[in-house]
Coordinates of C-alpha atoms in Angstrom, one line a residue:
Chain G
M29 CA 0.0 0.0 0.0
C30 CA 1.3 3.4 -0.9
H31 CA 2.4 5.6 2.0
V32 CA 0.3 8.5 0.8
Q33 CA -2.9 6.5 1.0
G34 CA -3.6 7.2 4.6
A35 CA -6.2 9.8 5.1
V36 CA -10.0 9.7 4.8
L37 CA -11.2 10.6 1.3
S38 CA -13.2 13.8 1.3
K39 CA -16.5 13.3 -0.4
R40 CA -16.2 16.5 -2.3
V41 CA -13.2 15.3 -4.1
A42 CA -14.5 11.8 -5.0
W43 CA -14.2 13.0 -8.5
P44 CA -13.7 11.0 -11.7
N45 CA -13.8 7.2 -12.3
A46 CA -16.3 7.8 -15.0
R47 CA -15.3 10.3 -17.7
R48 CA -18.7 12.1 -17.6
R49 CA -18.2 13.0 -13.9
A50 CA -14.9 14.7 -14.6
S51 CA -14.6 18.2 -13.1
R52 CA -18.1 18.0 -11.6
S53 CA -17.6 17.8 -7.9
L54 CA -14.9 20.4 -7.5
P55 CA -16.3 23.7 -6.3
L56 CA -16.8 26.2 -9.1
I57 CA -14.1 28.6 -7.9
Y58 CA -11.4 25.9 -8.2
R59 CA -12.8 24.5 -11.4
R60 CA -12.8 27.9 -13.0
R61 CA -9.3 28.6 -11.8
A62 CA -7.9 25.2 -12.9
L63 CA -9.4 25.5 -16.4
S64 CA -8.7 29.2 -17.2
H65 CA -5.9 29.7 -19.7
P66 CA -3.8 32.8 -19.0
S67 CA -5.2 34.3 -22.2
Y68 CA -8.8 34.1 -20.9
I69 CA -9.3 37.7 -19.8
R70 CA -13.1 37.3 -19.4
N71 CA -12.4 35.4 -16.2
R72 CA -12.2 38.3 -13.7
L73 CA -13.1 36.2 -10.6
T74 CA -10.0 34.0 -10.4
S75 CA -6.4 33.9 -11.6
S76 CA -5.4 31.5 -14.4
Y77 CA -4.4 27.9 -13.9
E78 CA -0.6 28.7 -13.7
R79 CA -0.2 28.8 -10.0
L80 CA -2.3 25.6 -9.5
E81 CA -0.3 23.9 -12.2
F82 CA 2.9 24.9 -10.4
L83 CA 1.6 23.1 -7.3
G84 CA -0.1 20.2 -9.0
D85 CA 3.0 19.4 -11.1
A86 CA 5.2 18.9 -8.1
L87 CA 2.4 17.0 -6.2
L88 CA 1.8 14.5 -9.1
D89 CA 5.5 13.9 -9.5
F90 CA 5.7 13.1 -5.8
L91 CA 2.6 10.9 -5.6
I92 CA 3.6 8.9 -8.6
T93 CA 7.2 8.6 -7.3
A94 CA 6.0 7.4 -3.9
H95 CA 3.7 4.9 -5.5
I96 CA 6.2 3.3 -7.8
F97 CA 8.9 3.4 -5.0
E98 CA 6.5 1.5 -2.7
Q99 CA 5.1 -0.9 -5.3
H100 CA 8.1 -1.9 -7.2
Q101 CA 10.8 -3.0 -4.8
N102 CA 12.3 -5.2 -7.6
L103 CA 13.2 -2.3 -9.9
N104 CA 16.6 -0.8 -9.7
P105 CA 17.1 3.0 -9.4
G106 CA 17.6 3.4 -13.2
E107 CA 14.4 1.5 -14.0
L108 CA 12.5 3.6 -11.4
T109 CA 13.7 6.8 -13.0
D110 CA 12.7 5.5 -16.5
L111 CA 9.3 4.4 -15.2
R112 CA 8.7 7.8 -13.6
S113 CA 9.8 9.5 -16.8
A114 CA 7.3 7.5 -18.8
L115 CA 4.5 8.3 -16.4
V116 CA 5.3 11.9 -15.5
N117 CA 5.5 13.9 -18.7
N118 CA 3.5 16.3 -20.8
V119 CA 2.4 13.7 -23.4
T120 CA 1.1 11.2 -20.9
F121 CA -0.8 13.9 -18.9
A122 CA -2.2 15.5 -22.1
S123 CA -3.4 12.0 -23.1
Y124 CA -5.3 11.6 -19.8
T125 CA -6.9 15.1 -20.3
V126 CA -8.2 14.0 -23.7
K127 CA -9.3 10.6 -22.5
L128 CA -11.3 12.3 -19.8
G129 CA -12.6 15.0 -22.2
L130 CA -11.3 17.8 -19.9
Q131 CA -10.2 19.9 -22.8
K132 CA -13.9 20.7 -23.5
Y133 CA -14.0 22.7 -20.3
L134 CA -10.8 24.7 -21.0
C135 CA -11.5 28.5 -21.1
S136 CA -9.2 30.4 -23.4
Q137 CA -9.2 33.3 -25.7
F138 CA -9.8 32.4 -29.4
N139 CA -6.5 31.2 -30.7
P140 CA -6.7 29.3 -34.0
V141 CA -3.2 27.8 -33.7
L142 CA -3.8 26.5 -30.2
D143 CA -7.3 25.3 -31.1
S144 CA -6.1 23.5 -34.1
A145 CA -3.3 21.8 -32.2
I146 CA -5.8 20.6 -29.6
I147 CA -8.2 19.3 -32.2
N148 CA -5.4 17.5 -34.0
F149 CA -4.2 15.8 -30.8
V150 CA -7.7 14.9 -29.7
E151 CA -8.4 13.3 -33.1
Y152 CA -5.1 11.5 -33.0
Q153 CA -5.8 10.1 -29.6
M154 CA -9.4 9.1 -30.5
Q155 CA -8.1 7.2 -33.6
R156 CA -5.7 5.3 -31.4
N157 CA -8.4 4.6 -28.9
H158 CA -6.7 6.7 -26.2
V159 CA -3.7 4.5 -26.0
M160 CA -0.8 5.8 -23.9
T161 CA 2.7 5.8 -25.3
E162 CA 6.0 6.9 -24.1
D163 CA 6.7 10.6 -23.8
V164 CA 7.8 10.9 -27.4
L165 CA 5.1 10.5 -30.1
Y166 CA 7.7 11.0 -32.7
L167 CA 8.2 7.3 -33.5
I168 CA 11.4 6.2 -35.2
D169 CA 11.8 2.9 -36.7
E170 CA 15.3 1.7 -36.3
E171 CA 15.2 -0.6 -39.3
D172 CA 15.4 2.1 -41.9
C173 CA 15.3 5.2 -39.9
K174 CA 12.0 6.2 -41.4
I175 CA 10.3 9.3 -40.1
A176 CA 7.0 8.1 -38.8
E177 CA 4.2 10.0 -37.3
Y178 CA 4.5 13.3 -35.4
V179 CA 1.7 15.0 -33.6
E180 CA 2.2 18.1 -31.6
V181 CA 1.0 17.9 -28.0
P182 CA -0.2 21.2 -26.7
K183 CA 1.2 21.9 -23.3
V184 CA -2.0 23.4 -22.1
L185 CA -3.6 19.9 -22.0
S186 CA -1.0 18.6 -19.5
D187 CA -1.2 21.9 -17.6
I188 CA -4.9 21.5 -16.8
F189 CA -4.3 17.9 -15.7
E190 CA -1.7 19.2 -13.2
A191 CA -3.8 22.3 -12.3
L192 CA -6.7 20.1 -11.4
A193 CA -4.5 18.1 -9.0
G194 CA -3.5 21.3 -7.4
A195 CA -7.2 22.3 -7.1
I196 CA -8.2 19.1 -5.5
Y197 CA -5.3 19.4 -3.1
L198 CA -6.4 22.8 -2.0
D199 CA -10.1 21.9 -1.9
S200 CA -9.3 18.9 0.3
G201 CA -7.4 21.0 2.8
G202 CA -4.0 19.8 1.7
D203 CA -4.8 16.1 1.6
A204 CA -2.4 14.5 -0.8
A205 CA -4.1 11.1 -0.2
A206 CA -7.3 12.6 -1.6
V207 CA -5.6 13.7 -4.7
W208 CA -3.9 10.3 -5.1
R209 CA -7.2 8.4 -4.9
V210 CA -8.5 10.4 -7.8
Y211 CA -5.4 10.3 -9.9
Y212 CA -4.7 6.6 -9.1
S213 CA -8.1 5.7 -10.5
I214 CA -7.3 7.6 -13.7
M215 CA -3.7 6.3 -14.1
R216 CA -4.2 2.8 -12.6
R217 CA -3.8 0.9 -15.9
E218 CA -0.6 2.6 -17.0
L219 CA 0.9 2.4 -13.5
T220 CA 0.6 -1.4 -13.8
E221 CA 1.4 -1.8 -17.5
F222 CA 4.4 0.5 -17.7
A223 CA 5.8 -1.1 -14.6
A224 CA 5.5 -4.6 -16.1
N225 CA 7.5 -3.4 -19.1
V226 CA 9.5 -0.4 -18.2
P227 CA 9.9 1.9 -21.2
W228 CA 13.7 2.4 -21.3
Q229 CA 15.3 5.7 -21.8
P230 CA 17.8 5.3 -24.7
V231 CA 20.0 8.3 -23.8
R232 CA 20.6 7.1 -20.2
L233 CA 21.2 3.5 -21.3
L234 CA 23.8 4.7 -23.9
F235 CA 25.7 6.8 -21.3
E236 CA 25.7 3.8 -19.0
N237 CA 27.8 2.0 -21.6
I238 CA 31.1 3.7 -20.7
H239 CA 33.1 1.6 -23.1
A240 CA 31.0 3.0 -26.0
C241 CA 32.2 6.6 -25.1
P242 CA 29.1 8.3 -26.6
V243 CA 29.6 11.9 -27.8
F244 CA 26.6 13.8 -29.0
G245 CA 27.2 16.4 -31.7
D246 CA 25.7 19.7 -32.6
C247 CA 22.2 20.0 -33.8
P248 CA 21.4 21.5 -37.3
I249 CA 17.9 22.4 -38.3
F250 CA 16.4 21.7 -41.7
F251 CA 13.0 21.6 -43.3
M252 CA 11.4 18.5 -44.4
K253 CA 9.1 19.8 -47.1
N254 CA 9.7 18.4 -50.5
F255 CA 12.4 16.2 -49.2
Y256 CA 12.3 12.6 -49.7
Q257 CA 12.5 10.4 -46.7
P258 CA 16.1 10.0 -45.8
H259 CA 17.7 6.7 -45.2
V260 CA 20.7 7.4 -43.0
K261 CA 23.5 4.9 -43.1
W262 CA 25.7 4.3 -40.1
Q263 CA 28.7 6.4 -40.7
H264 CA 32.2 5.2 -40.1
V265 CA 34.3 7.7 -38.2
S266 CA 32.7 11.0 -37.2
Y267 CA 32.6 14.3 -39.0
V268 CA 31.1 12.6 -42.1
K269 CA 27.8 14.1 -43.3
P270 CA 24.9 11.8 -43.5
V271 CA 24.1 10.0 -46.7
W272 CA 20.6 10.9 -48.1
R273 CA 19.0 8.1 -50.1
C274 CA 15.6 7.8 -51.4
R275 CA 14.1 4.6 -50.1
K276 CA 10.5 4.3 -51.1
A277 CA 10.0 7.7 -52.5
Q278 CA 7.7 8.4 -49.6
K279 CA 7.2 12.2 -49.5
V280 CA 7.1 14.0 -46.2
D281 CA 4.7 16.8 -46.9
E282 CA 5.1 18.8 -43.7
D283 CA 6.9 22.1 -43.7
I284 CA 8.1 21.8 -40.2
P285 CA 11.7 22.2 -39.0
R286 CA 13.5 19.1 -38.0
M287 CA 16.5 18.7 -35.8
M288 CA 19.3 16.3 -36.5
V289 CA 21.7 15.1 -33.8
P290 CA 24.7 12.9 -34.5
V291 CA 26.2 10.6 -31.9
T292 CA 29.6 9.0 -32.1
V293 CA 30.1 5.7 -30.3
T294 CA 33.0 3.3 -30.1
K295 CA 32.6 -0.4 -30.9
A296 CA 35.6 -2.7 -30.8
G297 CA 38.0 0.3 -31.1
V298 CA 36.3 1.8 -34.1
Q299 CA 34.3 5.0 -34.0
Y300 CA 30.8 5.1 -35.7
T301 CA 28.5 8.0 -36.0
V302 CA 24.7 7.7 -36.4
H303 CA 22.1 10.4 -36.8
G304 CA 18.8 10.9 -35.1
F305 CA 15.9 13.1 -36.2
G306 CA 13.2 14.9 -34.2
R307 CA 11.0 17.9 -33.9
N308 CA 13.3 19.2 -31.1
K309 CA 16.7 18.4 -29.9
A310 CA 15.6 16.0 -27.1
Q311 CA 13.7 13.9 -29.6
A312 CA 16.5 13.9 -32.1
K313 CA 19.0 12.9 -29.3
R314 CA 16.7 10.1 -28.2
A315 CA 16.4 8.8 -31.8
A316 CA 20.2 8.9 -32.2
A317 CA 20.7 7.1 -29.0
K318 CA 18.2 4.3 -30.0
L319 CA 20.1 3.9 -33.3
A320 CA 23.5 3.8 -31.5
L321 CA 22.2 1.2 -29.0
K322 CA 21.0 -1.0 -31.8
M323 CA 24.3 -0.7 -33.6
L324 CA 26.1 -1.7 -30.4
N325 CA 23.7 -4.6 -30.1
L326 CA 22.3 -3.5 -26.8
Chain V
M18 CA 0.6 27.9 7.5
C19 CA 1.7 25.4 5.1
H20 CA -0.7 22.7 4.1
V21 CA 1.8 19.9 4.8
Q22 CA 2.3 21.0 8.4
G23 CA -0.6 19.1 9.8
A24 CA 0.5 15.9 11.5
V25 CA 2.1 15.4 14.9
L26 CA 5.9 15.3 14.8
S27 CA 7.4 11.9 15.6
K28 CA 10.0 12.2 18.3
R29 CA 12.3 9.9 16.4
V30 CA 12.6 12.3 13.5
A31 CA 13.2 15.4 15.6
W32 CA 16.4 15.5 13.9
P33 CA 18.7 18.5 13.2
N34 CA 18.4 22.1 14.4
A35 CA 21.9 21.8 15.8
R36 CA 24.6 20.6 13.4
R37 CA 26.0 18.1 15.8
R38 CA 22.7 16.2 16.1
A39 CA 22.5 15.6 12.4
S40 CA 21.7 12.0 11.4
R41 CA 21.6 11.0 15.1
S42 CA 18.0 10.1 15.7
L43 CA 17.3 8.1 12.5
P44 CA 17.4 4.4 13.0
L45 CA 20.7 2.8 12.0
I46 CA 19.2 0.9 9.1
Y47 CA 17.9 4.1 7.4
R48 CA 21.0 6.1 8.3
R49 CA 23.3 3.5 6.7
R50 CA 21.1 3.2 3.7
A51 CA 20.8 7.0 3.1
L52 CA 24.6 7.5 3.5
S53 CA 25.9 4.5 1.5
H54 CA 27.4 5.5 -1.9
P55 CA 26.7 2.9 -4.6
S56 CA 30.5 2.2 -4.6
Y57 CA 30.5 1.1 -1.0
I58 CA 30.5 -2.6 -1.3
R59 CA 31.3 -3.2 2.3
N60 CA 27.7 -2.4 3.2
R61 CA 26.0 -5.8 2.7
L62 CA 23.1 -5.0 5.0
T63 CA 21.3 -2.4 2.9
S64 CA 21.2 -1.1 -0.6
S65 CA 22.8 2.2 -1.5
Y66 CA 21.1 5.6 -1.2
E67 CA 19.9 5.7 -4.8
R68 CA 16.3 4.5 -4.2
L69 CA 15.9 6.8 -1.2
E70 CA 17.3 9.7 -3.2
F71 CA 14.7 9.0 -5.9
L72 CA 12.0 9.3 -3.3
G73 CA 13.5 12.2 -1.3
D74 CA 14.1 14.2 -4.5
A75 CA 10.4 14.3 -5.4
L76 CA 9.3 14.7 -1.8
L77 CA 11.6 17.8 -1.2
D78 CA 10.5 19.3 -4.5
F79 CA 6.9 19.0 -3.5
L80 CA 7.3 20.2 0.1
I81 CA 9.2 23.3 -1.0
T82 CA 6.7 23.9 -3.8
A83 CA 3.8 23.6 -1.4
H84 CA 5.5 25.9 1.1
I85 CA 6.3 28.7 -1.4
F86 CA 2.9 28.3 -3.1
E87 CA 1.2 28.9 0.3
Q88 CA 3.5 31.5 1.7
H89 CA 3.9 33.8 -1.3
Q90 CA 0.6 34.6 -2.8
N91 CA 2.1 37.8 -4.1
L92 CA 4.5 36.1 -6.5
N93 CA 3.5 35.5 -10.0
P94 CA 4.0 32.0 -11.6
G95 CA 7.3 32.9 -13.2
E96 CA 8.7 34.2 -9.9
L97 CA 7.5 31.1 -8.1
T98 CA 9.3 28.9 -10.6
D99 CA 12.5 31.0 -10.2
L100 CA 12.2 30.8 -6.5
R101 CA 11.8 27.0 -6.6
S102 CA 14.8 26.7 -9.0
A103 CA 16.9 28.7 -6.6
L104 CA 15.9 26.5 -3.6
V105 CA 15.6 23.0 -5.3
N106 CA 18.9 22.3 -7.0
N107 CA 22.1 20.3 -6.4
V108 CA 24.2 23.2 -5.3
T109 CA 21.8 24.5 -2.7
F110 CA 21.2 20.9 -1.3
A111 CA 25.0 20.2 -1.3
S112 CA 25.5 23.4 0.6
Y113 CA 23.1 22.3 3.3
T114 CA 24.9 18.9 3.5
V115 CA 28.2 20.6 4.1
K116 CA 26.7 23.1 6.5
L117 CA 25.3 20.3 8.6
G118 CA 28.5 18.3 8.2
L119 CA 26.7 15.3 6.8
Q120 CA 29.5 14.5 4.4
K121 CA 31.5 13.1 7.3
Y122 CA 29.1 10.2 7.5
L123 CA 29.2 9.4 3.9
C124 CA 30.4 5.8 3.3
S125 CA 32.1 5.3 -0.1
Q126 CA 34.8 3.3 -1.6
F127 CA 38.2 5.1 -1.8
N128 CA 37.9 7.5 -4.8
P129 CA 40.6 10.2 -4.9
V130 CA 38.7 12.3 -7.5
L131 CA 35.4 12.3 -5.6
D132 CA 37.2 12.8 -2.2
S133 CA 39.2 15.7 -3.6
A134 CA 36.0 17.3 -5.1
I135 CA 34.2 17.0 -1.8
I136 CA 37.1 18.5 0.2
N137 CA 37.4 21.4 -2.2
F138 CA 33.7 22.2 -2.0
V139 CA 33.7 21.9 1.8
E140 CA 36.7 24.3 2.1
Y141 CA 35.0 26.7 -0.3
Q142 CA 31.8 26.7 1.7
M143 CA 33.7 27.1 5.0
Q144 CA 35.6 30.1 3.6
R145 CA 32.3 31.6 2.6
N146 CA 30.8 30.9 6.0
H147 CA 28.3 28.5 4.4
V148 CA 26.5 31.2 2.6
M149 CA 23.9 30.0 0.1
T150 CA 23.9 31.3 -3.5
E151 CA 21.9 30.6 -6.5
D152 CA 22.3 27.3 -8.2
V153 CA 25.2 28.5 -10.3
L154 CA 28.5 29.2 -8.4
Y155 CA 30.1 30.3 -11.6
L156 CA 29.6 34.0 -11.2
I157 CA 29.9 36.3 -14.1
D158 CA 30.3 40.0 -13.9
E159 CA 28.3 41.7 -16.6
E160 CA 30.6 44.7 -16.7
D161 CA 33.7 43.1 -18.1
C162 CA 32.6 39.5 -18.5
K163 CA 35.3 38.4 -16.2
I164 CA 35.7 34.8 -15.2
A165 CA 35.2 34.7 -11.5
E166 CA 35.2 31.7 -9.2
Y167 CA 34.3 28.1 -10.1
V168 CA 34.1 25.2 -7.7
E169 CA 32.8 21.8 -8.7
V170 CA 29.9 20.6 -6.6
P171 CA 29.9 16.8 -6.2
K172 CA 26.4 15.5 -6.9
V173 CA 26.8 12.9 -4.1
L174 CA 26.4 15.7 -1.5
S175 CA 23.0 16.7 -2.7
D176 CA 22.1 13.0 -3.2
I177 CA 22.5 12.3 0.5
F178 CA 20.5 15.4 1.5
E179 CA 17.6 14.0 -0.6
A180 CA 18.2 10.4 0.5
L181 CA 17.9 11.5 4.2
A182 CA 14.5 13.1 3.4
G183 CA 13.4 9.8 1.9
A184 CA 14.7 8.0 5.0
I185 CA 12.8 10.2 7.4
Y186 CA 9.7 9.8 5.3
L187 CA 9.8 6.0 5.5
D188 CA 10.8 6.0 9.1
S189 CA 7.9 8.2 10.0
G190 CA 5.5 5.9 8.2
G191 CA 5.0 8.2 5.2
D192 CA 4.5 11.4 7.1
A193 CA 5.4 14.3 4.8
A194 CA 4.8 16.8 7.5
A195 CA 7.5 15.1 9.7
V196 CA 10.0 15.5 6.9
W197 CA 9.0 19.1 6.4
R198 CA 9.4 20.0 10.0
V199 CA 13.0 18.8 9.8
Y200 CA 13.8 20.3 6.5
Y201 CA 12.0 23.6 7.2
S202 CA 14.2 24.1 10.2
I203 CA 17.3 23.6 8.0
M204 CA 16.1 25.7 5.1
R205 CA 14.2 28.4 7.0
R206 CA 16.6 31.2 6.4
E207 CA 16.9 30.7 2.6
L208 CA 13.2 30.1 2.3
T209 CA 12.7 33.6 3.6
E210 CA 15.7 35.4 2.1
F211 CA 15.3 34.0 -1.4
A212 CA 11.6 34.9 -1.4
A213 CA 12.3 38.5 -0.4
N214 CA 14.6 38.8 -3.3
V215 CA 13.8 36.2 -5.9
P216 CA 16.9 35.1 -7.8
W217 CA 15.7 35.6 -11.4
Q218 CA 16.5 33.1 -14.1
P219 CA 18.0 35.1 -17.0
V220 CA 17.2 32.5 -19.7
R221 CA 13.5 32.4 -18.9
L222 CA 13.4 36.2 -18.6
L223 CA 15.0 36.6 -22.0
F224 CA 12.6 34.2 -23.7
E225 CA 9.7 36.1 -22.2
N226 CA 10.8 39.1 -24.2
I227 CA 9.3 37.9 -27.5
H228 CA 10.2 41.1 -29.3
A229 CA 13.9 40.4 -28.6
C230 CA 13.6 37.2 -30.6
P231 CA 16.5 35.5 -28.7
V232 CA 18.3 32.8 -30.6
F233 CA 21.1 30.8 -28.8
G234 CA 23.9 29.5 -31.0
D235 CA 26.2 26.5 -30.9
C236 CA 28.6 26.0 -28.1
P237 CA 32.3 25.6 -28.9
I238 CA 34.7 24.4 -26.2
F239 CA 38.1 26.0 -25.6
F240 CA 40.8 25.9 -22.9
M241 CA 41.5 28.9 -20.7
K242 CA 45.1 28.1 -19.7
N243 CA 47.5 30.9 -20.7
F244 CA 44.7 32.9 -22.2
Y245 CA 44.2 36.5 -21.0
Q246 CA 40.9 37.3 -19.6
P247 CA 38.7 38.2 -22.5
H248 CA 36.6 41.3 -22.8
V249 CA 33.9 40.5 -25.2
K250 CA 32.3 43.4 -26.9
W251 CA 28.7 43.3 -28.0
Q252 CA 28.7 42.2 -31.6
H253 CA 26.6 43.9 -34.2
V254 CA 24.9 41.3 -36.4
S255 CA 25.4 37.7 -35.7
Y256 CA 28.0 35.3 -37.1
V257 CA 30.8 37.6 -36.0
K258 CA 33.4 35.9 -33.9
P259 CA 34.0 37.5 -30.5
V260 CA 36.7 40.1 -30.1
W261 CA 39.3 39.2 -27.5
R262 CA 40.9 42.1 -25.7
C263 CA 43.2 42.1 -22.8
R264 CA 41.7 44.1 -20.1
K265 CA 43.8 44.0 -17.0
A266 CA 46.2 41.3 -18.1
Q267 CA 44.7 39.1 -15.4
K268 CA 45.8 35.6 -16.2
V269 CA 43.4 32.7 -15.8
D270 CA 45.6 29.9 -14.7
E271 CA 43.2 27.0 -14.9
D272 CA 43.5 24.4 -17.6
I273 CA 39.8 23.6 -17.7
P274 CA 37.6 23.5 -20.7
R275 CA 35.1 26.4 -21.0
M276 CA 32.0 26.6 -23.1
M277 CA 31.0 29.7 -25.1
V278 CA 27.4 30.3 -26.1
P279 CA 26.4 33.1 -28.4
V280 CA 22.9 34.6 -28.2
T281 CA 21.5 36.9 -30.9
V282 CA 18.8 39.3 -29.8
T283 CA 16.9 42.1 -31.7
K284 CA 16.8 45.6 -30.3
A285 CA 15.0 48.3 -32.3
G286 CA 15.2 46.2 -35.4
V287 CA 18.9 45.6 -35.2
Q288 CA 20.4 42.2 -34.4
Y289 CA 23.1 42.0 -31.7
T290 CA 25.1 39.0 -30.6
V291 CA 26.6 38.6 -27.2
H292 CA 28.7 35.7 -25.8
G293 CA 28.5 33.9 -22.5
F294 CA 31.1 31.6 -20.9
G295 CA 30.8 28.8 -18.5
R296 CA 32.1 25.4 -17.4
N297 CA 29.1 23.7 -19.1
K298 CA 26.5 24.7 -21.6
A299 CA 23.9 25.7 -19.1
Q300 CA 26.2 28.1 -17.3
A301 CA 27.4 29.6 -20.6
K302 CA 23.8 30.0 -21.7
R303 CA 22.8 31.7 -18.5
A304 CA 25.8 34.1 -18.7
A305 CA 24.9 34.9 -22.3
A306 CA 21.3 35.6 -21.3
K307 CA 22.4 37.9 -18.5
L308 CA 24.5 39.9 -20.9
A309 CA 21.7 40.1 -23.5
L310 CA 19.2 41.3 -20.8
K311 CA 21.7 44.0 -19.8
M312 CA 22.1 45.0 -23.4
L313 CA 18.3 45.2 -23.8
N314 CA 18.2 47.3 -20.6
L315 CA 16.0 44.7 -18.8

């Protein structure tokens, strides 16, 4: 049993379980505050969700940490960190927001870019039947380094998930156990499934291989529009530019900037450089690390 | 009053206040666990501090977050984040460890590099009378960009500070309030002082100035030995290498690698590039941001 599950649950915060009940039993003042985007100037009664998000962010991190610490004595510290990273991140939290339909209650000023990003992510999650993945939706296939799907995840969606945790905490008089009861019921499935098969963090794993001497390089930006999908060969010795080859003439029709990160690793005394791609540096670094681990047969 | 200060304080965890009492009243099993470095193979009774640190890290983050959220209603979300960053970081935690003298109880395998780093930091803090600074001890003077002092802060020192929080939490049966009572007594002074004068985070502040369009560049490494202290002029238009000028012929006699990060900002339609220096990229980026803000008169 988790250490934080000790207090009596306040009836007022016996909140979700069923999607339709989401955000019903919180008092109006907390609900409005937790769901008001900073742009929503029509809300003159409360401040925006930012302060609640600040609190809820740290609270959820602690509750999930305490839970996995308690429940998974068999996991080593590295696995615990990986498990927490898979559970506590903007993509996972945004996915829960969409699964519960909380984005419908978000109050924000009209912003076509934000609205379109939210709609895209909601549609994407509905198509996938609200399945949860790791924190990177930019999937990279190690076989031929193909650029798979990328869907932007608006941070506002994870912000309100965190802000609502902060709101429940305040409403329950600072009862972390009350928050955990609510959030445990939402996250129960992933808490079990991710723990059974911990999503590993490739960058950390790569650095743990001290004999591979991994060195990440600089990160150039380029645009994918009208480019054919690249096939990047593993390069022998660093400082060699990647080879671009048309594979299946599969056009990438997005005009979004991509980052490329090279990583040089040593295998049996020989240096190899592989390249990873992503929307941002972290994603590109992760992709590069995955390729490097595969090359090292790890 | 902080929300987490609700429960009755267990006598067994009525721990510091006075330095000499540090780590006295925790049961031996938790004390040994919280103070055993992973390298310490002679400890066959318990595991190392890593799991406790994993728990204590999230717990301290939450406790400090909850405290500043509650106590400082006047701070905006950005200031709250800056305040937390100044309080929750490896340097601040390591400074408390040294102030309490907890490093004396650390059990680790003989490691001359680690031992020397710990001794250096302890001496540095003693000379400064255990004063707490922001999370970056690499101080940069905006006037002439002079390279001031740099002392490495061994992560192990902050790890045991966090691990002991985890140990008290477990020993008190999962009572976060008990942990907070102990840590509040340790951190009281900085919790007040930092809040009265929030240490601002220059990178975040710079990005908040959307009209300045800040763009950070790549980060070359160079060695400082036998170099004269550079005076870097603000460069007009980017892609111009920094001008090195001898100021006071003050020799920097360290043979340590330095990073340089350029940042380009726009002021009244004209682009300017300034350069920051640091031991690592984060420090160099922060130094560059500070210079850029000064140039923008912010």
